[in-house]
């Protein structure tokens, strides 16, 4: 296993977790519940961590994460083919691989 991402903001780590799972990469949390232990150990040690289970997924996972982080503020988009919601990080639908299309909302 390799550490792929860690951040003090659990929401960001959770978001990264969802994105990687949707991309078919198997990941696991570490320290998911450690924040309840703050006071005993330094906050830095309690950051949730995201690990890729299969080392061969590491480079792809890193690319997905970096793409996702650069698009953090972009809105989700809805696939025109299957109506699945896609994270802004995706350029094609995670479900049916259709090209992203600008929608008129
Ligand atoms: Zn689709």
GROMACS .gro file of C-alpha atoms and ligand atoms in nm:
model
  106
    1UNK     CA    1   0.000   0.000   0.000
    2UNK     CA    2   0.105   0.357  -0.058
    3UNK     CA    3  -0.008   0.680   0.103
    4UNK     CA    4  -0.184   0.879  -0.164
    5UNK     CA    5  -0.329   1.177   0.018
    6UNK     CA    6  -0.362   1.331   0.360
    7UNK     CA    7  -0.512   1.657   0.479
    8UNK     CA    8  -0.632   1.800   0.806
    9UNK     CA    9  -0.970   1.862   0.644
   10UNK     CA   10  -1.156   1.531   0.659
   11UNK     CA   11  -1.401   1.653   0.397
   12UNK     CA   12  -1.124   1.688   0.140
   13UNK     CA   13  -0.988   1.343   0.216
   14UNK     CA   14  -1.337   1.200   0.191
   15UNK     CA   15  -1.386   1.371  -0.141
   16UNK     CA   16  -1.060   1.227  -0.270
   17UNK     CA   17  -1.171   0.887  -0.145
   18UNK     CA   18  -1.497   0.907  -0.339
   19UNK     CA   19  -1.325   1.023  -0.657
   20UNK     CA   20  -1.074   0.739  -0.647
   21UNK     CA   21  -1.341   0.480  -0.576
   22UNK     CA   22  -1.546   0.606  -0.867
   23UNK     CA   23  -1.236   0.573  -1.083
   24UNK     CA   24  -1.215   0.208  -0.982
   25UNK     CA   25  -0.911   0.246  -0.757
   26UNK     CA   26  -0.923   0.060  -0.428
   27UNK     CA   27  -0.830   0.282  -0.137
   28UNK     CA   28  -0.851   0.264   0.241
   29UNK     CA   29  -0.873   0.524   0.516
   30UNK     CA   30  -0.633   0.541   0.804
   31UNK     CA   31  -0.690   0.759   1.107
   32UNK     CA   32  -1.050   0.809   0.997
   33UNK     CA   33  -1.170   0.832   1.354
   34UNK     CA   34  -0.854   0.962   1.512
   35UNK     CA   35  -0.979   1.319   1.537
   36UNK     CA   36  -1.178   1.217   1.845
   37UNK     CA   37  -0.847   1.151   2.016
   38UNK     CA   38  -0.720   1.508   1.982
   39UNK     CA   39  -0.581   1.622   2.313
   40UNK     CA   40  -0.375   1.311   2.366
   41UNK     CA   41  -0.167   1.341   2.051
   42UNK     CA   42  -0.076   1.632   1.826
   43UNK     CA   43  -0.338   1.730   1.568
   44UNK     CA   44  -0.090   1.672   1.289
   45UNK     CA   45  -0.071   1.304   1.378
   46UNK     CA   46  -0.446   1.267   1.351
   47UNK     CA   47  -0.487   1.378   0.992
   48UNK     CA   48  -0.693   1.122   0.804
   49UNK     CA   49  -0.488   0.939   0.544
   50UNK     CA   50  -0.588   0.781   0.217
   51UNK     CA   51  -0.387   0.479   0.099
   52UNK     CA   52  -0.403   0.295  -0.232
   53UNK     CA   53  -0.422  -0.079  -0.180
   54UNK     CA   54  -0.256  -0.173  -0.507
   55UNK     CA   55   0.077   0.002  -0.565
   56UNK     CA   56   0.028  -0.022  -0.941
   57UNK     CA   57  -0.265   0.220  -0.906
   58UNK     CA   58  -0.051   0.482  -0.738
   59UNK     CA   59   0.048   0.697  -1.036
   60UNK     CA   60  -0.303   0.700  -1.179
   61UNK     CA   61  -0.442   0.783  -0.838
   62UNK     CA   62  -0.200   1.071  -0.795
   63UNK     CA   63  -0.301   1.210  -1.133
   64UNK     CA   64  -0.669   1.184  -1.046
   65UNK     CA   65  -0.615   1.355  -0.712
   66UNK     CA   66  -0.414   1.642  -0.856
   67UNK     CA   67  -0.675   1.694  -1.126
   68UNK     CA   68  -0.953   1.683  -0.870
   69UNK     CA   69  -0.784   1.932  -0.640
   70UNK     CA   70  -0.735   2.180  -0.921
   71UNK     CA   71  -1.108   2.162  -0.989
   72UNK     CA   72  -1.228   2.166  -0.630
   73UNK     CA   73  -1.452   2.465  -0.678
   74UNK     CA   74  -1.598   2.359  -1.010
   75UNK     CA   75  -1.957   2.235  -1.002
   76UNK     CA   76  -2.065   1.880  -1.062
   77UNK     CA   77  -2.202   1.802  -1.403
   78UNK     CA   78  -2.472   1.565  -1.515
   79UNK     CA   79  -2.407   1.314  -1.790
   80UNK     CA   80  -2.623   1.373  -2.096
   81UNK     CA   81  -2.631   1.002  -2.174
   82UNK     CA   82  -2.712   0.834  -1.845
   83UNK     CA   83  -2.795   1.126  -1.613
   84UNK     CA   84  -2.533   1.028  -1.357
   85UNK     CA   85  -2.379   1.309  -1.155
   86UNK     CA   86  -2.008   1.346  -1.216
   87UNK     CA   87  -1.747   1.527  -1.012
   88UNK     CA   88  -1.598   1.824  -1.193
   89UNK     CA   89  -1.265   1.642  -1.202
   90UNK     CA   90  -1.398   1.401  -1.461
   91UNK     CA   91  -1.379   1.487  -1.829
   92UNK     CA   92  -1.580   1.179  -1.920
   93UNK     CA   93  -1.869   1.015  -1.739
   94UNK     CA   94  -1.747   0.769  -1.476
   95UNK     CA   95  -2.048   0.551  -1.545
   96UNK     CA   96  -2.078   0.533  -1.923
   97UNK     CA   97  -1.764   0.715  -2.041
   98UNK     CA   98  -1.962   0.969  -2.242
   99UNK     CA   99  -1.782   1.297  -2.311
  100UNK     CA  100  -1.853   1.582  -2.073
  101UNK     CA  101  -2.094   1.829  -2.226
  102UNK     CA  102  -2.176   2.179  -2.120
  103UNK     CA  103  -2.530   2.183  -1.995
  104UNK     CA  104  -2.768   2.475  -1.993
  105UNK     CA  105  -2.899   2.505  -1.643
  106LIG    ZN1  106  -2.298   0.870  -1.833
   0.00000   0.00000   0.00000
